[in-house]
PDB file of C-alpha atoms in Angstrom:
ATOM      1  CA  UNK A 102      73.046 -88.262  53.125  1.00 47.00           C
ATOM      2  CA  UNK A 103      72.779 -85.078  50.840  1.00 48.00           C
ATOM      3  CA  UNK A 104      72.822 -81.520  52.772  1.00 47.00           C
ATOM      4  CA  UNK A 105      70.687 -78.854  51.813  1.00 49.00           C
ATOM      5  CA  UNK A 106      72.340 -75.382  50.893  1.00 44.00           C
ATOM      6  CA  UNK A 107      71.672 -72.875  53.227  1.00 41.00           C
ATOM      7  CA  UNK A 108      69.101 -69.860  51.755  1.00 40.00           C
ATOM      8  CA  UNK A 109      70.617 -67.180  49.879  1.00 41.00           C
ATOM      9  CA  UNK A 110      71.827 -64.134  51.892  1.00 39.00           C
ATOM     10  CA  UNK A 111      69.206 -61.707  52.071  1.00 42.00           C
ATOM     11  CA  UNK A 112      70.200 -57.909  52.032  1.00 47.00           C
ATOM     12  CA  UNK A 113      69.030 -55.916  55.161  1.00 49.00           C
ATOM     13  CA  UNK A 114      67.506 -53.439  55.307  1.00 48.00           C
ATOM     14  CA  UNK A 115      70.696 -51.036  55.207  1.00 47.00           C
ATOM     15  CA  UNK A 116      72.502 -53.279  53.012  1.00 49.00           C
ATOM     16  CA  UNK A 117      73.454 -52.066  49.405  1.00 43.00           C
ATOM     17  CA  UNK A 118      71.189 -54.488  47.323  1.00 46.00           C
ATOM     18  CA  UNK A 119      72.355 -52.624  43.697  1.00 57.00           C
ATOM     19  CA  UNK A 120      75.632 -51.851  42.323  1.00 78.00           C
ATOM     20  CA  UNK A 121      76.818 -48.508  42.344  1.00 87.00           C
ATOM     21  CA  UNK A 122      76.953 -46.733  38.892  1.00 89.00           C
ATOM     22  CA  UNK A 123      79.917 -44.240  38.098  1.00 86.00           C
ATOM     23  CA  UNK A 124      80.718 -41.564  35.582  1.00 83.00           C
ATOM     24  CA  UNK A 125      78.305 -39.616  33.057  1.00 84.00           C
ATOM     25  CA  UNK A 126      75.888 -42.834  32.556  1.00 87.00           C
ATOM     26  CA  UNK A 127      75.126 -42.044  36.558  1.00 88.00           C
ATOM     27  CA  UNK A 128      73.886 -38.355  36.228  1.00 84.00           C
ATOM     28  CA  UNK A 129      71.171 -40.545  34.704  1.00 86.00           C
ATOM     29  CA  UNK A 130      70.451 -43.105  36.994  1.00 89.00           C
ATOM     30  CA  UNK A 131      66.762 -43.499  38.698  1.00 91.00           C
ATOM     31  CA  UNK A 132      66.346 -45.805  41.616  1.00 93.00           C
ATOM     32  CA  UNK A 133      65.053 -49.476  41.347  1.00 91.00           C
ATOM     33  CA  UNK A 134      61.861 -50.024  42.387  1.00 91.00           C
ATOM     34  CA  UNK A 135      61.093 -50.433  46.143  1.00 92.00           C
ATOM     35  CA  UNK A 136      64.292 -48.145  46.331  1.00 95.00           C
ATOM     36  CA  UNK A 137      65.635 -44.485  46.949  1.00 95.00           C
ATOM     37  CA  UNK A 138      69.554 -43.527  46.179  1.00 96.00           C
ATOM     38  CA  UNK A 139      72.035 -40.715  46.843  1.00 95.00           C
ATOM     39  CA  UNK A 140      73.977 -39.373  43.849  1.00 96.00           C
ATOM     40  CA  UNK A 141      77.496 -38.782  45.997  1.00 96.00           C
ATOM     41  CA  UNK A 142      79.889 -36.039  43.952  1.00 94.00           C
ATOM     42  CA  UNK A 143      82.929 -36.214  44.685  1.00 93.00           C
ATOM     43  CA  UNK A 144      84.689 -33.079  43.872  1.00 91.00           C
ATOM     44  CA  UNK A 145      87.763 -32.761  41.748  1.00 80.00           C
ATOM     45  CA  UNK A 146      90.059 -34.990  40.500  1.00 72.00           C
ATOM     46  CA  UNK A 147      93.145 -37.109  41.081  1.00 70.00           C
ATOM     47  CA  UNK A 148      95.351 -34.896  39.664  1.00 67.00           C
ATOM     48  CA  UNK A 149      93.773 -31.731  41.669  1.00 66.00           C
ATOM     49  CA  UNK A 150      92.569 -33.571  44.698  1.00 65.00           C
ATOM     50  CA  UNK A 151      95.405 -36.245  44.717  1.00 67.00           C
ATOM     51  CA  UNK A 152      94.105 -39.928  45.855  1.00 81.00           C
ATOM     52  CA  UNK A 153      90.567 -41.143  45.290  1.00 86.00           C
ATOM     53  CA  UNK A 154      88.625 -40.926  48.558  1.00 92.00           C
ATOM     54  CA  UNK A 155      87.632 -44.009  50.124  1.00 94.00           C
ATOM     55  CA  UNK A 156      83.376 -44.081  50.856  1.00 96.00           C
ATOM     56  CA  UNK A 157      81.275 -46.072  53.620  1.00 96.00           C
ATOM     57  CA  UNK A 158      77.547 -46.528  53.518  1.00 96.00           C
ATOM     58  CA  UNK A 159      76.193 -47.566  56.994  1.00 95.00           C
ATOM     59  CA  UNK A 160      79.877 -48.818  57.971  1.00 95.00           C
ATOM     60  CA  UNK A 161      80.516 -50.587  54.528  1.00 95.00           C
ATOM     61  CA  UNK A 162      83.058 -50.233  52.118  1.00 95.00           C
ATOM     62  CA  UNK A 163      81.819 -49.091  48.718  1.00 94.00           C
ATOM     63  CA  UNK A 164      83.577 -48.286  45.389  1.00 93.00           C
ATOM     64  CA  UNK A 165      84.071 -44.490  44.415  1.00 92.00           C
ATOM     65  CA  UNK A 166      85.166 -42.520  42.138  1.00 92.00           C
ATOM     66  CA  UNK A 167      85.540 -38.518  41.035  1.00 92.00           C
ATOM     67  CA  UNK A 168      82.468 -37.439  40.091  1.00 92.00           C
ATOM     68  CA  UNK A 169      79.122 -38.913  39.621  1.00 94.00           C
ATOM     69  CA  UNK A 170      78.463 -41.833  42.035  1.00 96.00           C
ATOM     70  CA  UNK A 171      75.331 -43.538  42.238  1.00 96.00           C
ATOM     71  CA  UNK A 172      74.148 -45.528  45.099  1.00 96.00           C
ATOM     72  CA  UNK A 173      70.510 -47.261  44.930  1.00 95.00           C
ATOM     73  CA  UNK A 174      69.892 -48.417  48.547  1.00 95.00           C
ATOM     74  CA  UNK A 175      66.941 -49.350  50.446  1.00 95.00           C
ATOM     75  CA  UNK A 176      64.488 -46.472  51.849  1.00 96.00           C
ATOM     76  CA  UNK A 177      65.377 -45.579  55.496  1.00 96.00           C
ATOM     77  CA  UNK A 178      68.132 -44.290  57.629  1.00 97.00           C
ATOM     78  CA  UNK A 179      71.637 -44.400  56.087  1.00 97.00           C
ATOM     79  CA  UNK A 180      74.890 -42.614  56.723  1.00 97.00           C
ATOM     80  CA  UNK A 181      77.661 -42.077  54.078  1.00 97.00           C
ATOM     81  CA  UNK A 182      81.305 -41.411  55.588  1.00 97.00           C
ATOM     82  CA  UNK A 183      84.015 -40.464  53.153  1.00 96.00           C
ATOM     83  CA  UNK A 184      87.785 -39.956  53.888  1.00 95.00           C
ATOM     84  CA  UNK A 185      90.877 -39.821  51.603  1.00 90.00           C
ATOM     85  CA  UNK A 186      94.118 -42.083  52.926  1.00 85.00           C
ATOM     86  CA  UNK A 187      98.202 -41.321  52.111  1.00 81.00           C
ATOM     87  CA  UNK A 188     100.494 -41.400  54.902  1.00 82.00           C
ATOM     88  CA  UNK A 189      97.294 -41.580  57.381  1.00 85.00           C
ATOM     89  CA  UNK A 190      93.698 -40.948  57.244  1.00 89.00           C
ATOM     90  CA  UNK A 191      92.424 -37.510  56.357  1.00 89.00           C
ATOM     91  CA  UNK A 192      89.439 -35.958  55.265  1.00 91.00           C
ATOM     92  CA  UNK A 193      87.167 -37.621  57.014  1.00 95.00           C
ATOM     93  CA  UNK A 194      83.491 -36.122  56.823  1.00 96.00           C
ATOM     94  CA  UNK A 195      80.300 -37.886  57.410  1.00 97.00           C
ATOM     95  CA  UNK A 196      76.615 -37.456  56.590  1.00 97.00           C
ATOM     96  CA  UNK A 197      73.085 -38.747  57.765  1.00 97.00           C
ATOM     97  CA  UNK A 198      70.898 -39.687  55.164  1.00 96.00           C
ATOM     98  CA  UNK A 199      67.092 -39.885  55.096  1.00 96.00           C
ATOM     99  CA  UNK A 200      66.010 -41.979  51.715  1.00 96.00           C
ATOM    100  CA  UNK A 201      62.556 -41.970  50.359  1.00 96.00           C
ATOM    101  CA  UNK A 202      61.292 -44.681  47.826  1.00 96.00           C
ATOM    102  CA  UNK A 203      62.280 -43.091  44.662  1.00 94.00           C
ATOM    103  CA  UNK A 204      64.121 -40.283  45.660  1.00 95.00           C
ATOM    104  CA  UNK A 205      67.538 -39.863  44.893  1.00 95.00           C
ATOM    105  CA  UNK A 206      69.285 -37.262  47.591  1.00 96.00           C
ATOM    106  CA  UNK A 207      72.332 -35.234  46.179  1.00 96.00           C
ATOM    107  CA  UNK A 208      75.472 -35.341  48.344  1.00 97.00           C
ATOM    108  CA  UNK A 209      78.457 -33.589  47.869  1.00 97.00           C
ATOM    109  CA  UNK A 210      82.281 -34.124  49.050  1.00 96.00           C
ATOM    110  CA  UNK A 211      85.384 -31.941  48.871  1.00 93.00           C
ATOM    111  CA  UNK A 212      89.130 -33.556  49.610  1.00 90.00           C
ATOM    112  CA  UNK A 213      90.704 -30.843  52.015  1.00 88.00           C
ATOM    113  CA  UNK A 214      93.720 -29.145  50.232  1.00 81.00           C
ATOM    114  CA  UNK A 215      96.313 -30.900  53.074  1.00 79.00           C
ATOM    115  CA  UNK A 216      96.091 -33.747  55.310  1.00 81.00           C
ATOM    116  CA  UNK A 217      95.965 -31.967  58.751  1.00 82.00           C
ATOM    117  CA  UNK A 218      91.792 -30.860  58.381  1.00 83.00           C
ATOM    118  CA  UNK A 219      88.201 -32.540  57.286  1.00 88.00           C
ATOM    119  CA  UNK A 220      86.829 -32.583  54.078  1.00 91.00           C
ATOM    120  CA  UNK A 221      83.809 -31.058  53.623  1.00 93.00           C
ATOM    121  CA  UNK A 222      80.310 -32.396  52.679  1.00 96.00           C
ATOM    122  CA  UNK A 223      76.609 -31.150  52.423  1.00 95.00           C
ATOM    123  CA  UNK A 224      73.501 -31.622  49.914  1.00 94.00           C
ATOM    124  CA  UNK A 225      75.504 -28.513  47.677  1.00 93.00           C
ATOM    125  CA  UNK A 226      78.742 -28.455  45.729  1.00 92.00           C
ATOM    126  CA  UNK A 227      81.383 -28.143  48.619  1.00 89.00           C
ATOM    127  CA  UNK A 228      84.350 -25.907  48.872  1.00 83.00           C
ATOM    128  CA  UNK A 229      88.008 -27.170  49.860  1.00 79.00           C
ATOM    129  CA  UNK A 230      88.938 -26.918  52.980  1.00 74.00           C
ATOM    130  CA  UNK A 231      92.968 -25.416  53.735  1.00 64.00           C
ATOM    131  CA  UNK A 232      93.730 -23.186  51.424  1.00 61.00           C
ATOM    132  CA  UNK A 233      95.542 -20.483  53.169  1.00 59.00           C
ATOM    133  CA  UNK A 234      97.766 -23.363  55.146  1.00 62.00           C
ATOM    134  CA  UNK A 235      98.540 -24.757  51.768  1.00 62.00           C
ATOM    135  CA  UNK A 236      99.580 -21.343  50.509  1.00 62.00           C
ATOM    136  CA  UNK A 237     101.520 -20.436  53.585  1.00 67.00           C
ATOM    137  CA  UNK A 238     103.383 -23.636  53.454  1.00 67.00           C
ATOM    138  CA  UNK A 239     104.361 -22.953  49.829  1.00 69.00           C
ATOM    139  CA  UNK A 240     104.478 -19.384  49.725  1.00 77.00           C
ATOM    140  CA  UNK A 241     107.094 -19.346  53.191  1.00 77.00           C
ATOM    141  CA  UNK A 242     110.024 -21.231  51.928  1.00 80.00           C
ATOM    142  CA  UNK A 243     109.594 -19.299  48.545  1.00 82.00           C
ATOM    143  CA  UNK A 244     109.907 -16.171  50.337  1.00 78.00           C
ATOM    144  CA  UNK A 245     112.647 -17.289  52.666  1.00 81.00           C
ATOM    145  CA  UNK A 246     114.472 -18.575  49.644  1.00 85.00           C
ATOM    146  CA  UNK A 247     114.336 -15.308  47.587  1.00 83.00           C
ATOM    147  CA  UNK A 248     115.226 -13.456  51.085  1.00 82.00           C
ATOM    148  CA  UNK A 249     118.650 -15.310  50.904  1.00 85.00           C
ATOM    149  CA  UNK A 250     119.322 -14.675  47.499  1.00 84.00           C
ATOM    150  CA  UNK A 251     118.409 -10.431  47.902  1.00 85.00           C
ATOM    151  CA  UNK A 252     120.722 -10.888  51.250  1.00 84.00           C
ATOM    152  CA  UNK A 253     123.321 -12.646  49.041  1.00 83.00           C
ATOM    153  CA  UNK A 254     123.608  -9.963  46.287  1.00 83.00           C
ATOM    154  CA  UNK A 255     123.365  -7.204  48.688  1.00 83.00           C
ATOM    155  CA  UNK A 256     126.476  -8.845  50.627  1.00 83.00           C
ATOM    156  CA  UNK A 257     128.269  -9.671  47.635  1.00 85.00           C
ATOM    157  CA  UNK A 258     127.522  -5.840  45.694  1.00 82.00           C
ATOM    158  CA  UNK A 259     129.473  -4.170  49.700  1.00 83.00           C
ATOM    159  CA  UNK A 260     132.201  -6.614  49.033  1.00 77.00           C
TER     160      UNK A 260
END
């Protein structure tokens, strides 16, 4: 007796039915038809911004990378959630997304300059969170440091 093959898995309706498309070539990119998309941007680097964030759509794991992502999906309700990972997870910023059939929504995320706040996302180019904690905690020691060595000459120019 011969047994049939069970039916090809058919995408839901907040399933990813297209690859994603990275790089310049996705700046490009129109959705499918019977489609919408979000072009996610993610801002910086991996030398500026340190590891490549790690993306969701509707709970998912999807590939990323910086700059241009391209994600065709079904029209509906979606949500993106994007976080960066090193010691722990960090970064983490999430978005609700309405897609239209043939629209493609722009989304935006910024890696936080430490690990200890969210990054930030929105429908415009995002600025990174931290700053002034990541130039206190580099700016401190430096100042502590050349305190010790002013203290130093000044103790050994009475001696």
């Amino acid at each position: 007796m011969t047994s049939i093959p069970p039916p090809p898995h058919q995408p839901g309706p907040h399933q990813q039915p297209v690859a994603p498309v990275f790089g310049p070539q996705a700046a490009m990119m129109q959705p499918p038809a019977g489609h919408g998309a979000f072009m996610l941007t993610l801002q910086g680097n991996g030398f500026t911004a340190g590891l490549t964030p790690k993306v969701h759509i509707d709970g998912h794991p999807v590939p990323g990378a910086f700059g241009a992502n391209f994600y065709p999906l079904r029209p509906g309700h979606h949500r993106v959630d994007v976080h960066t990972q090193w010691m722990r997870q960090y970064g983490q910023a999430s978005m609700q997304l309405d897609i239209r059939e043939g629209q493609t929504v722009p989304v935006f995320y910024a890696v936080p300059w430490h690990q200890f706040t969210t990054g930030s996302i929105g429908h415009q180019q995002q600025s990174r969170k931290g700053v002034g904690v990541m130039l206190t905690i580099l700016i401190v020691p430096l100042l502590a440091m050349l305190g010790m060595c002013l203290l130093a000459l000044l103790y050994s120019l009475t001696n």
